[in-house]
Coordinates of C-alpha atoms and ligand atoms in Angstrom, one line a residue:
X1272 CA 51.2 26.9 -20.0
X1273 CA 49.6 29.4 -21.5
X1274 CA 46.0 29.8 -20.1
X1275 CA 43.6 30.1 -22.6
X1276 CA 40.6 33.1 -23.2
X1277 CA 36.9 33.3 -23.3
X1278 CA 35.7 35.1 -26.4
X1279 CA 33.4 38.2 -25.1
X1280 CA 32.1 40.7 -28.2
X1281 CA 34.6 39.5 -30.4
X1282 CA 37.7 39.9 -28.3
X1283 CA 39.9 36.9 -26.2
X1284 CA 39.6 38.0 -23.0
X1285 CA 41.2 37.0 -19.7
X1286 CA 38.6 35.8 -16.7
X1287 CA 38.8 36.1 -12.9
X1288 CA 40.8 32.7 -12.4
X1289 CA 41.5 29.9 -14.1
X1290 CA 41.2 26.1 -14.8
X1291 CA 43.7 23.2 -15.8
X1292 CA 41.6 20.7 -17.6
X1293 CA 43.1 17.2 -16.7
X1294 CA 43.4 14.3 -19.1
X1295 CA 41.2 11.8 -17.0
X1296 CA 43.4 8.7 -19.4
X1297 CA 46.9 10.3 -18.0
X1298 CA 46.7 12.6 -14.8
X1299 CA 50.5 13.9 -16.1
X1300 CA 49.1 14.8 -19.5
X1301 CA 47.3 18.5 -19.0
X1302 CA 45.2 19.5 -22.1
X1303 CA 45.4 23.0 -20.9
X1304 CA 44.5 26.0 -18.9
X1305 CA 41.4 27.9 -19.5
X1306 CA 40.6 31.1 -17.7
X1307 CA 36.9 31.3 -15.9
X1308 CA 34.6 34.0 -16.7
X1309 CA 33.3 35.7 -14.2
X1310 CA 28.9 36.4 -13.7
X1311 CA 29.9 39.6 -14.6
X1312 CA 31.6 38.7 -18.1
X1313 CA 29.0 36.4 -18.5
X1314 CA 26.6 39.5 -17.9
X1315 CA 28.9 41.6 -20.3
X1316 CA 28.6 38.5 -23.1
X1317 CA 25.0 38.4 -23.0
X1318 CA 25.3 42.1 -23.8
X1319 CA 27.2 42.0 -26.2
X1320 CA 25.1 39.4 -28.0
X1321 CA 21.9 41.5 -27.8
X1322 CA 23.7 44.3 -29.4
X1323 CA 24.9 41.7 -32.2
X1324 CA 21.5 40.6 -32.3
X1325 CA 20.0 43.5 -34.3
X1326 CA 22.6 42.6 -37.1
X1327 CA 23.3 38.8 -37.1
X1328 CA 19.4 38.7 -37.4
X1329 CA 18.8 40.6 -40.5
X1330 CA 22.5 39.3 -42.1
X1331 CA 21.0 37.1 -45.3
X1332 CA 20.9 33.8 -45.1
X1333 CA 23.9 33.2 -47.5
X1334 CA 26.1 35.1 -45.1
X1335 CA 24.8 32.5 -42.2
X1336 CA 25.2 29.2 -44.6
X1337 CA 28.4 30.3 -45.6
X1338 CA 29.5 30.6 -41.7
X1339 CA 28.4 27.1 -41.1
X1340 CA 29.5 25.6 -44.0
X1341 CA 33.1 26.8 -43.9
X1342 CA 33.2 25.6 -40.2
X1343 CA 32.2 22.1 -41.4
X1344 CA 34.9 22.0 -43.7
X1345 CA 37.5 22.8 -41.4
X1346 CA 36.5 20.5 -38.8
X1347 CA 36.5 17.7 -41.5
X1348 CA 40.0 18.8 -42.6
X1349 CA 41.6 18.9 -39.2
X1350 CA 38.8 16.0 -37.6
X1351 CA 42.8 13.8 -36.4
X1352 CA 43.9 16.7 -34.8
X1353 CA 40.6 17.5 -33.0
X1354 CA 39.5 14.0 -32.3
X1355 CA 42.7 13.6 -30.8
X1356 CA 42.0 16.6 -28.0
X1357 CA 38.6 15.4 -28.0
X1358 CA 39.5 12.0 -26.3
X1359 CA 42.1 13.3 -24.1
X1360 CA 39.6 15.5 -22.4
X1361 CA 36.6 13.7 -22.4
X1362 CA 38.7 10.1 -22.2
X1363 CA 37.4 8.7 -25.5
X1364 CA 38.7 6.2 -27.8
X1365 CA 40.5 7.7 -30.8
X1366 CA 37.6 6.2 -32.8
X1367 CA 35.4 7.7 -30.7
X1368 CA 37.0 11.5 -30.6
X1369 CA 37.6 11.5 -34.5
X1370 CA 34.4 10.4 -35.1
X1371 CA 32.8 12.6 -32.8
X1372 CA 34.3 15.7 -34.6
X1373 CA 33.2 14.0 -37.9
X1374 CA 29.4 14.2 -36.3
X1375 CA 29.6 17.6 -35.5
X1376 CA 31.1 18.7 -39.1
X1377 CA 27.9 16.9 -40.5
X1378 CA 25.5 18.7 -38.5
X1379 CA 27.2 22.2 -39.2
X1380 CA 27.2 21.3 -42.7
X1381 CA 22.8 20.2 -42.5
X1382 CA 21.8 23.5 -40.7
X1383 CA 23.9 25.3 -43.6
X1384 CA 21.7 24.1 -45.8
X1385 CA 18.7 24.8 -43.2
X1386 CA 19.8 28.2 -43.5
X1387 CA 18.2 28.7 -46.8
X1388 CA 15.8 26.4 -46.6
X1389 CA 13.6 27.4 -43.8
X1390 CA 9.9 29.3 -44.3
X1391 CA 6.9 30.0 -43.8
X1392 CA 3.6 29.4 -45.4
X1393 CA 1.2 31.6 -47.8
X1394 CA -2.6 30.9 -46.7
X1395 CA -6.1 32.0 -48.2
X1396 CA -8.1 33.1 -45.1
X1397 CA -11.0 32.0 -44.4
X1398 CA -12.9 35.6 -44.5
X1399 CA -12.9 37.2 -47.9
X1400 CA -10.0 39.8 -50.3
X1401 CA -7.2 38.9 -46.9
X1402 CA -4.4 36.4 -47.2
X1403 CA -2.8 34.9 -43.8
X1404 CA 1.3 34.5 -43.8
X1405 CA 3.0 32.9 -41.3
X1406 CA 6.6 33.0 -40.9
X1407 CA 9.6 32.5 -38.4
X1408 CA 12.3 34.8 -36.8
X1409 CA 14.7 34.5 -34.5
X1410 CA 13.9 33.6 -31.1
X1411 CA 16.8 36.3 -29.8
X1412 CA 19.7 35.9 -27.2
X1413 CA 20.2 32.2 -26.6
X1414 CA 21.8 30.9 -23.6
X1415 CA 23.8 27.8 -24.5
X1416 CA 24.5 25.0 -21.7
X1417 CA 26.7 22.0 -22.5
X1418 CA 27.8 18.5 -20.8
X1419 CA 31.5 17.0 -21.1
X1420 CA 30.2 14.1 -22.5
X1421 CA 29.8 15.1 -26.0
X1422 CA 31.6 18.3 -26.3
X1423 CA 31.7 19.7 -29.6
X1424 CA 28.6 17.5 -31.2
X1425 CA 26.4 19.3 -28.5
X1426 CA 28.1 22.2 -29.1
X1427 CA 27.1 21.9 -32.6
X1428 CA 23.9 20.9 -32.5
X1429 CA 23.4 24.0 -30.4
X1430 CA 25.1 26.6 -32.0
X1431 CA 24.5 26.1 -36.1
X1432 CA 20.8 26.0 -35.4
X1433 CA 21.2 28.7 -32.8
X1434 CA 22.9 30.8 -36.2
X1435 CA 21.5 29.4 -38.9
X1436 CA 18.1 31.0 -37.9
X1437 CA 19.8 33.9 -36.8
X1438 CA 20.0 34.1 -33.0
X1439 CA 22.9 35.4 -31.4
X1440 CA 24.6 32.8 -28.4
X1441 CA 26.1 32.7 -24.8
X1442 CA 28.0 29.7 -24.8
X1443 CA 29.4 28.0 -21.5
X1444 CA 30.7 24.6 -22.1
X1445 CA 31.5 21.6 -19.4
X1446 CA 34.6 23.0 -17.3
X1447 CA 35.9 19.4 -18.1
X1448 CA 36.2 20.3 -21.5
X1449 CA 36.6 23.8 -22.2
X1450 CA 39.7 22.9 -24.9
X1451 CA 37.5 21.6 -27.9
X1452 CA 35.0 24.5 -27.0
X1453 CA 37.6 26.7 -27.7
X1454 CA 39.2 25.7 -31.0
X1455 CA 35.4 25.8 -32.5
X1456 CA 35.3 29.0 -31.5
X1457 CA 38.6 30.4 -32.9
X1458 CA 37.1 28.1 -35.8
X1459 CA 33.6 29.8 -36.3
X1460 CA 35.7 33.1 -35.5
X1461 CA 38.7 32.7 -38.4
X1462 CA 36.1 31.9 -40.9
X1463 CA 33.5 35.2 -40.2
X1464 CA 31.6 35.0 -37.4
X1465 CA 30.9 38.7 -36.4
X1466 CA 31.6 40.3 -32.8
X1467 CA 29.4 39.0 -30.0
X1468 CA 27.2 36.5 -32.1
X1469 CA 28.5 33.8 -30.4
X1470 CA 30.3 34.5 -27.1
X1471 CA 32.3 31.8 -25.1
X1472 CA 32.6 31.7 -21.7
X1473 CA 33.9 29.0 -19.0
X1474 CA 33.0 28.6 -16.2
X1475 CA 31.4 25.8 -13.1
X1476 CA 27.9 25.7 -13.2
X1477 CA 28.1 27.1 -9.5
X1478 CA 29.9 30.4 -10.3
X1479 CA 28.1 31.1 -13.5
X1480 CA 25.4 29.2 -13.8
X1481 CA 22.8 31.6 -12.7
X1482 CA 23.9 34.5 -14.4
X1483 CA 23.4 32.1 -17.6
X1484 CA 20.2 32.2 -17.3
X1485 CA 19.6 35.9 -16.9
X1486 CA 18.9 38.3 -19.5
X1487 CA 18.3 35.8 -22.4
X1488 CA 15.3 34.9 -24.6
X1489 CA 15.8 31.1 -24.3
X1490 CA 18.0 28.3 -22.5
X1491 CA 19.2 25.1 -24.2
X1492 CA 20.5 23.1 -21.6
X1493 CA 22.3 19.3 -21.4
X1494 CA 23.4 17.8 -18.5
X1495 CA 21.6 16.1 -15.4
X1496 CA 18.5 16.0 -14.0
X1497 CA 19.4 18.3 -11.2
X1498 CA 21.0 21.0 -12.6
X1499 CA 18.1 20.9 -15.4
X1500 CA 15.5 21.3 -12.7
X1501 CA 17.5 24.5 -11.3
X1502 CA 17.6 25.9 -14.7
X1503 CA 13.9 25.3 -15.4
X1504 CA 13.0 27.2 -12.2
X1505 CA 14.9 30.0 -13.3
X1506 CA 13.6 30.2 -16.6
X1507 CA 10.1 29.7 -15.4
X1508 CA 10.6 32.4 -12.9
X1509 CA 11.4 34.7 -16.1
X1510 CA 9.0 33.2 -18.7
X1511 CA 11.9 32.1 -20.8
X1512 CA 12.1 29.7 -23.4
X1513 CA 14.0 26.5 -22.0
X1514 CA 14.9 23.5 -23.6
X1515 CA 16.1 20.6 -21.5
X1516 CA 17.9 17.0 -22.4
X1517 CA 18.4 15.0 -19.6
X1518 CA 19.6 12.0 -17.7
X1519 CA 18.0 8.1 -18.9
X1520 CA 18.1 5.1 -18.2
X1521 CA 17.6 3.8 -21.0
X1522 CA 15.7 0.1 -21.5
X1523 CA 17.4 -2.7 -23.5
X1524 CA 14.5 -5.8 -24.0
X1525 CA 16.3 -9.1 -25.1
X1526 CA 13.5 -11.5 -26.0
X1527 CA 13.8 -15.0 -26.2
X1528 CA 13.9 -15.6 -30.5
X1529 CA 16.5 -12.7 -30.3
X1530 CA 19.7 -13.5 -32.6
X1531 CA 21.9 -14.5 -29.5
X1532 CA 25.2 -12.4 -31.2
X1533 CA 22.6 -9.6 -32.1
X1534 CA 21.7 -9.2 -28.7
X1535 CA 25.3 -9.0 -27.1
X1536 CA 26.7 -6.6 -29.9
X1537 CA 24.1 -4.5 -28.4
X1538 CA 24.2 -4.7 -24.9
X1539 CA 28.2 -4.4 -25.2
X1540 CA 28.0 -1.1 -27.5
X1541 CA 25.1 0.5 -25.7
X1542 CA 26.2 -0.1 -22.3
X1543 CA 29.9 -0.2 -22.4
X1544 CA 31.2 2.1 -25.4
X1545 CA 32.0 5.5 -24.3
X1546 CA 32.6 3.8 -20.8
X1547 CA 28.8 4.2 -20.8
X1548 CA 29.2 7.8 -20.5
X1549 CA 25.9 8.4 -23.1
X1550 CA 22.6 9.9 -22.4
X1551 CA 21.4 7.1 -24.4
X1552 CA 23.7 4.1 -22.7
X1553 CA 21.7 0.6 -22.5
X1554 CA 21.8 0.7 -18.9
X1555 CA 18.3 -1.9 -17.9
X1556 CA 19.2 -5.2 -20.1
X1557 CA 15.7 -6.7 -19.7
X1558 CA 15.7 -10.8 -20.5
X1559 CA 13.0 -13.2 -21.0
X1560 CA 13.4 -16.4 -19.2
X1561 CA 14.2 -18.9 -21.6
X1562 CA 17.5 -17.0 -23.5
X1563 CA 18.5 -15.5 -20.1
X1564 CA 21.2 -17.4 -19.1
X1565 CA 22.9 -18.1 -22.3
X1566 CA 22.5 -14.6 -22.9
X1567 CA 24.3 -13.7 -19.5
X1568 CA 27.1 -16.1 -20.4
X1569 CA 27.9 -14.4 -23.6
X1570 CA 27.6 -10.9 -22.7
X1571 CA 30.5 -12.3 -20.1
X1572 CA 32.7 -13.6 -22.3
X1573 CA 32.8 -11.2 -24.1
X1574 CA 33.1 -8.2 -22.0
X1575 CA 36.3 -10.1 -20.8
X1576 CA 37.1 -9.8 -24.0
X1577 CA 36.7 -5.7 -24.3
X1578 CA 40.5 -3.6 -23.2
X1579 CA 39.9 -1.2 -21.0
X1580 CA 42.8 1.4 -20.9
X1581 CA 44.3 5.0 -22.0
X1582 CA 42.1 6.1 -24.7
X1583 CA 44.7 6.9 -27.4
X1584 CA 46.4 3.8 -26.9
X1585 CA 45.8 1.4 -29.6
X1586 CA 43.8 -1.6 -29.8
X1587 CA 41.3 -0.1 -26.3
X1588 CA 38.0 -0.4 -26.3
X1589 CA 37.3 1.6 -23.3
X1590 CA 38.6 4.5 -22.4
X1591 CA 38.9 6.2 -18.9
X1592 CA 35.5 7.5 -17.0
X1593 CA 35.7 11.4 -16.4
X1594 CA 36.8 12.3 -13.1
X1595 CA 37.3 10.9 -10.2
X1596 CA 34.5 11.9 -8.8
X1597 CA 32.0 9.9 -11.7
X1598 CA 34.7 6.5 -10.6
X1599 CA 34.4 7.1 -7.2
X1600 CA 30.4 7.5 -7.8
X1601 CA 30.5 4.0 -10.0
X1602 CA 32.0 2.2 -7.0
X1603 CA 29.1 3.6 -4.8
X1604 CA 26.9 2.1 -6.7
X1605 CA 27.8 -1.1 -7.3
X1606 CA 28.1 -1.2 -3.3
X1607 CA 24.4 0.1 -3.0
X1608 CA 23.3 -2.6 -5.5
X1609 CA 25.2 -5.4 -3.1
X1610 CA 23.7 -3.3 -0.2
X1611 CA 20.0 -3.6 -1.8
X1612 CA 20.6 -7.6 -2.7
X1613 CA 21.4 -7.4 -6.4
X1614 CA 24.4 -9.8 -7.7
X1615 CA 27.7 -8.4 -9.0
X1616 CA 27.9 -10.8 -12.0
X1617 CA 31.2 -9.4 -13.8
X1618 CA 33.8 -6.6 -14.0
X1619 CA 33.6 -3.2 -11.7
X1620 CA 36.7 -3.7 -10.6
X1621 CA 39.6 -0.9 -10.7
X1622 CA 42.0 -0.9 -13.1
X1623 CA 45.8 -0.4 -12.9
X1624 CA 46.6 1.3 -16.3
X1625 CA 50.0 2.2 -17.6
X1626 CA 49.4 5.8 -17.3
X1627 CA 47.3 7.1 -14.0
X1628 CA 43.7 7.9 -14.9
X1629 CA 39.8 6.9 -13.9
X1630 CA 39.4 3.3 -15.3
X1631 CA 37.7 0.4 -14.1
X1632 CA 36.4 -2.7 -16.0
X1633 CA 32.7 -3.0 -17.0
X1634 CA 30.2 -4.0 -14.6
X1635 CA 27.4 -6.2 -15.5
X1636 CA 25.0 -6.4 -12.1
X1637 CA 21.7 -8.5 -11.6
X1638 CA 18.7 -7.0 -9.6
X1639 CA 15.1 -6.6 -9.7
X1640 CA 13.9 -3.1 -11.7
X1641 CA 12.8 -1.6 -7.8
X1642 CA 16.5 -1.3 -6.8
X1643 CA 18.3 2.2 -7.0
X1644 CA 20.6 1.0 -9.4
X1645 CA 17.8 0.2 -11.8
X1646 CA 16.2 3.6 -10.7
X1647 CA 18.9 6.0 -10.8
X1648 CA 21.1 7.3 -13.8
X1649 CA 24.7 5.5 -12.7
X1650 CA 26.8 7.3 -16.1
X1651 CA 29.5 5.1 -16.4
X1652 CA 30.4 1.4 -17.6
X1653 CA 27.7 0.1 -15.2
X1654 CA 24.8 -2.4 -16.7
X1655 CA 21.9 -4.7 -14.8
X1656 CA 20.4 -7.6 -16.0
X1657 CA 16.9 -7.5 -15.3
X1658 CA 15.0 -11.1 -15.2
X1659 CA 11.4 -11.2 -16.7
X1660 CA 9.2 -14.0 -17.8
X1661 CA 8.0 -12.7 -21.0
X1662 CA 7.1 -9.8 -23.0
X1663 CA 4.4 -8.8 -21.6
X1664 CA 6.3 -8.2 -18.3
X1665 CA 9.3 -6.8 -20.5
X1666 CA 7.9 -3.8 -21.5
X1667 CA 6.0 -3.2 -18.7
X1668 CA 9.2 -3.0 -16.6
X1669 CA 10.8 -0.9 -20.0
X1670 CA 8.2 1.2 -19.0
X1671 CA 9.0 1.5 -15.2
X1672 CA 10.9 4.4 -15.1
X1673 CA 10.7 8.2 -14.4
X1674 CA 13.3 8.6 -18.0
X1675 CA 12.3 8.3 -21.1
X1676 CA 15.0 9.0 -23.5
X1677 CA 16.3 5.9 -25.4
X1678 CA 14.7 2.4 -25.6
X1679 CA 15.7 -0.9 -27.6
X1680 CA 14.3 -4.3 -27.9
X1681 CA 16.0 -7.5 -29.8
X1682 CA 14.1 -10.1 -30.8
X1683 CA 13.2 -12.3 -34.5
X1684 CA 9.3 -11.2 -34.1
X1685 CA 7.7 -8.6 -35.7
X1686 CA 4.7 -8.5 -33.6
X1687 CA 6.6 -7.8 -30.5
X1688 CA 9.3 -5.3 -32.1
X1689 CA 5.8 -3.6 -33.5
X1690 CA 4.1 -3.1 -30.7
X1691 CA 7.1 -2.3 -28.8
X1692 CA 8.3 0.7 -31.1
X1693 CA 5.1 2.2 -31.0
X1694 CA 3.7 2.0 -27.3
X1695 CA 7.5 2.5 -25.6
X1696 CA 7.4 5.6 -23.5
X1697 CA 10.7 6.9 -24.9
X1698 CA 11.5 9.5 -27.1
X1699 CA 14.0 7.3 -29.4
X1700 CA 12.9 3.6 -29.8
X1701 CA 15.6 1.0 -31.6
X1702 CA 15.0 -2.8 -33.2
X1703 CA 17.9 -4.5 -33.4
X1704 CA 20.3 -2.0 -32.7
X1705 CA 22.0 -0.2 -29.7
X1706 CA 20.2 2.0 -27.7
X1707 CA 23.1 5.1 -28.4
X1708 CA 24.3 5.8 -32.0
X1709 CA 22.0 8.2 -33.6
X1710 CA 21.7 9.9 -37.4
X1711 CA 22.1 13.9 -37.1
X1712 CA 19.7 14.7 -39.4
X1713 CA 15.9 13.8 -37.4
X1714 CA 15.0 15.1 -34.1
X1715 CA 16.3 14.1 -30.7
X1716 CA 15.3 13.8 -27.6
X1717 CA 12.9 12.3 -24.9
X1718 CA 10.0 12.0 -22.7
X1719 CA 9.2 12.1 -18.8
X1720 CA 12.2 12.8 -16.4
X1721 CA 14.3 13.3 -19.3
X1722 CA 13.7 15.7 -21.7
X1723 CA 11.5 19.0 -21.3
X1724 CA 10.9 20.9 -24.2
X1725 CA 10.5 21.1 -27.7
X1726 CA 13.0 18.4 -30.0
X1727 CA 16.5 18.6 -31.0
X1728 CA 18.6 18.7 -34.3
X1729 CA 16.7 17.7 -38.0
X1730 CA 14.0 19.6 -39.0
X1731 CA 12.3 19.6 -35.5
X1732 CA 15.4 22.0 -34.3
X1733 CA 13.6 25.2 -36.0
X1734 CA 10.8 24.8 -33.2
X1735 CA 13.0 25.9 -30.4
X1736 CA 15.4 28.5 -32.1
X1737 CA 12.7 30.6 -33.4
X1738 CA 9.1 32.4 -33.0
X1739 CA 6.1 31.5 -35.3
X1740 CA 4.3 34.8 -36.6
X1741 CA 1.0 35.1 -38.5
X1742 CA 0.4 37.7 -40.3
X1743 CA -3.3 38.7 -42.5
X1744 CA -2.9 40.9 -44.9
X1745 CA -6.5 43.0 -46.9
X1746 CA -6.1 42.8 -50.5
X1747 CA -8.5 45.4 -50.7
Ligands
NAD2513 P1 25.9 18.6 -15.4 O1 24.5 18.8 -15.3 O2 26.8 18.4 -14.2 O3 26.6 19.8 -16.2 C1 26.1 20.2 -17.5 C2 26.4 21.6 -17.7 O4 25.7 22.4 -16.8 C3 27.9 22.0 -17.5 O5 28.3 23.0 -18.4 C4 27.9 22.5 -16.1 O6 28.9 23.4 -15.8 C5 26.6 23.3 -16.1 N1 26.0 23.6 -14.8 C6 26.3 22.9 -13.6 N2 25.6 23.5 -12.6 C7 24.9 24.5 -13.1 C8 24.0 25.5 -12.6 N3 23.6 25.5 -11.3 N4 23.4 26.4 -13.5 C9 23.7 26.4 -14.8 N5 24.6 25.5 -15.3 C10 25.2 24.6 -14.5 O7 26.1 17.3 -16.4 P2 27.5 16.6 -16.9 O8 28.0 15.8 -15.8 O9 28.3 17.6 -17.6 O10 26.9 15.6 -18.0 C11 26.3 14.4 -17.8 C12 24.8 14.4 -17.8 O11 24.4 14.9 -19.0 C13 24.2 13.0 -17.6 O12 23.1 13.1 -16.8 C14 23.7 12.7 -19.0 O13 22.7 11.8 -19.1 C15 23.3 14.1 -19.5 N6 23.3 14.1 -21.0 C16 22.1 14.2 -21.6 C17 22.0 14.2 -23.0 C18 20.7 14.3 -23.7 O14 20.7 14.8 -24.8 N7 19.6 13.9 -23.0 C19 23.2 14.2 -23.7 C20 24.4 14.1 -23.1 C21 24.5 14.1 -21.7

């Protein structure tokens, strides 16, 4: 097999060893292998990127649109082909893969239009014959850190900002999924994207991780909480700009006038879809007394109901978790929540799929909001049903979390939904709907333990990728 190269100032080039990324749906399917750059190709990428800098910077803004724009279109054109590569590395349903590659055409295509749309404002000041201009420029080098989970939307919610207001990029990807990283890069590359303005360069976190952080003007990191602390102390250390989305675990109220089916539909997506695998999954389902156990009983039936299985085979609902290290990290879990006195009510249990991979069947567990399982992010197909008396005691336990990233509550009333969406400490809030499944074009992102830094994607994305500059100017 072929092993596949980072892209350093423009050129493929070969790294110190390499990686064969594993298809976690069928362990005798290899996407590929991917060579690992080295801290000191990382070092000679970040280079490479200030010297493109000086160029990409000043390059006008049609040049930058066009980039973008033509990327889009070719991820839209070929969105089978890459959704397909996309869920045999990161063990996503076809829907799921396609549609992912779909979502990252779309932002491409809104920071295209960014690219030209972007200013600054023309003041009167407030001392006489001056006038005050402020304006944005690029913030510089950017360091850009992704997760498996999402791997190209991330990607490209990263990078087209990261271009369209004319920064220059390191780019290191999960080394779960360094096959769609690549094929965006010999994307952006086919269709104009100069020498060193966006350099790609695998890699664990371990090897390269701190040379990532070195010699950049910002960071834009997503992954855990743990390796987001490291890089904030790094960047601290350096006073540069860092950007962090985290872990959650993410609060799903269910009050007693809910619509029964609305409820379920939203507990199943949030918590199970993408075997859980989401930032944003529904992992806290918090029910009121009275709808509690007809709730539980439908949410039962019909998980039982959900196929769990290869991710390209037809007809699955959930696909494989992502190593066996996240499975094996699932089953703790549920042990510690037995272990701490919670109930296993449903699923958990392994599953023997055609093909050898990482599945299990949904869990649903029920504990009080103290245990770990309730504390701790589990990332996986993994739920607990939380028992409250009403809504008062709802959202304070909503609330009873070091996250803060995604939130939901289901219920008929419009006094509880209200107050709900505006006092929930969480930087997405939904009514009626799942806590994951988001629109590209409004900012994203979170509060406490989960997020540290200014917003992503929408309009809010121009905050992070650039520097604010006022300028007076004597008419006289
Ligand atoms: P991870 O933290 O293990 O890895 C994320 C990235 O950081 C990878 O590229 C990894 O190689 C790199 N990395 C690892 N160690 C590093 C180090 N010491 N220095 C620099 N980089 C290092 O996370 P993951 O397992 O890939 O992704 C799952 C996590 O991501 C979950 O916690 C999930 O909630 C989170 N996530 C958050 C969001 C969000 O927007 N809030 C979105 C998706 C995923």
């Amino acid at each position: 097999m072929e092993t596949k190269a980072n892209l350093i100032d423009g050129e493929w080039v070969a790294g110190g060893d390499s990686i064969r990324n594993d298809n976690p749906s069928n362990l005798n399917d290899p996407v590929g292998t991917y060579a690992l750059a080295t801290p000191e190709q990382v070092r000679e990428a970040t280079q490479a990127a200030r010297r493109a800098l000086s160029s990409w910077s000043v390059t006008t803004t049609q040049v930058r649109s066009d980039l973008l724009i033509r990327t889009a279109m070719e991820l839209l054109d070929r969105k089978a082909e890459l959704g397909e590569l996309v869920s045999r590395e990161a063990g996503k349903t076809r829907a799921e893969g396609v549609g992912e590659v779909v979502r990252a055409a779309q932002i491409f295509q809104f920071f295209s239009g960014e690219t030209v749309r972007y200013g600054g404002e023309n003041l009167p000041s407030v001392r006489p014959g001056i006038g005050v201009q402020t304006s944005r420029e690029p913030v510089g080098v950017v360091s850009v850190i992704t997760p498996w989970n999402f791997p190209i939307a991330i990607a490209a919610w990263k990078l087209a900002p990261a271009l369209a207001f004319g920064n220059t990029v390191v780019f290191k990807p999960s080394e779960e999924t360094p096959g769609i990283a690549w094929e965006l890069l010999n994307i952006m590359q086919r269709h104009g994207l100069p020498a060193g303005v966006v350099n790609l360069v695998n890699g664990r976190g371990a090897v390269i991780g701190k040379a990532m952080t070195e010699g950049v003007d910002a960071i834009t990191f997503t992954g855990s909480v743990r390796v987001g602390r490291e890089i904030a102390g790094h960047a601290i250390a350096s006073m540069t700009r860092v950007q962090l989305e985290m872990g959650g675990k993410n609060p799903l109220v269910i009050l007693d006038d809910a619509q029964l089916d609305v409820a379920v539909e939203c507990a199943v997506n949030g918590a199970y879809f993408s075997a859980g695998q989401r930032c944003t999954a529904s992992s806290r389902l918090i029910v009121t007394d009275k709808i509690h156990d007809r709730f539980v009983d439908a949410l039962v039936t019909r998980m039982r109901s959900l196929k769990v299985g290869p991710s390209l085979a037809d007809g699955i609902d959930i696909g494989p978790v992502i190593n066996q290290r996240q499975l094996d990290a699932i089953q703790r879990y549920i042990q510690v929540g037995k272990d701490e006195g919670a109930e296993l009510i449903a699923g958990g249990e392994l599953v023997d799929a055609p093909t050898p991979g990482f599945f299990m069947q949904p869990a649903l567990m029920a504990g009080s909001n103290a245990l770990r399982i309730n504390r701790e992010e589990v990332f996986g197909p993994f739920a607990s049903v939380i028992r409250v008396a009403d809504y008062d005691e709802a959202f304070a336990v909503a609330n009873d979390t070091d996250f803060g990233l995604s939130s939901g509550i289901c219920t008929t009333s419009h006094q509880f939904a209200t107050h709900f969406r505006m006092n929930v400490k969480s930087g997405l809030t939904m009514v009626n709907l799942p806590t994951a499944g988001l629109d590209y074009h409004v900012p994203f992102g979170g509060r406490k333990g989960s997020s540290y830094g200014p917003r992503e994607q929408g309009k809010a994305a121009v905050e992070f990728y650039t520097v604010g500059k006022t300028a007076y100017v004597s008419y006289v």
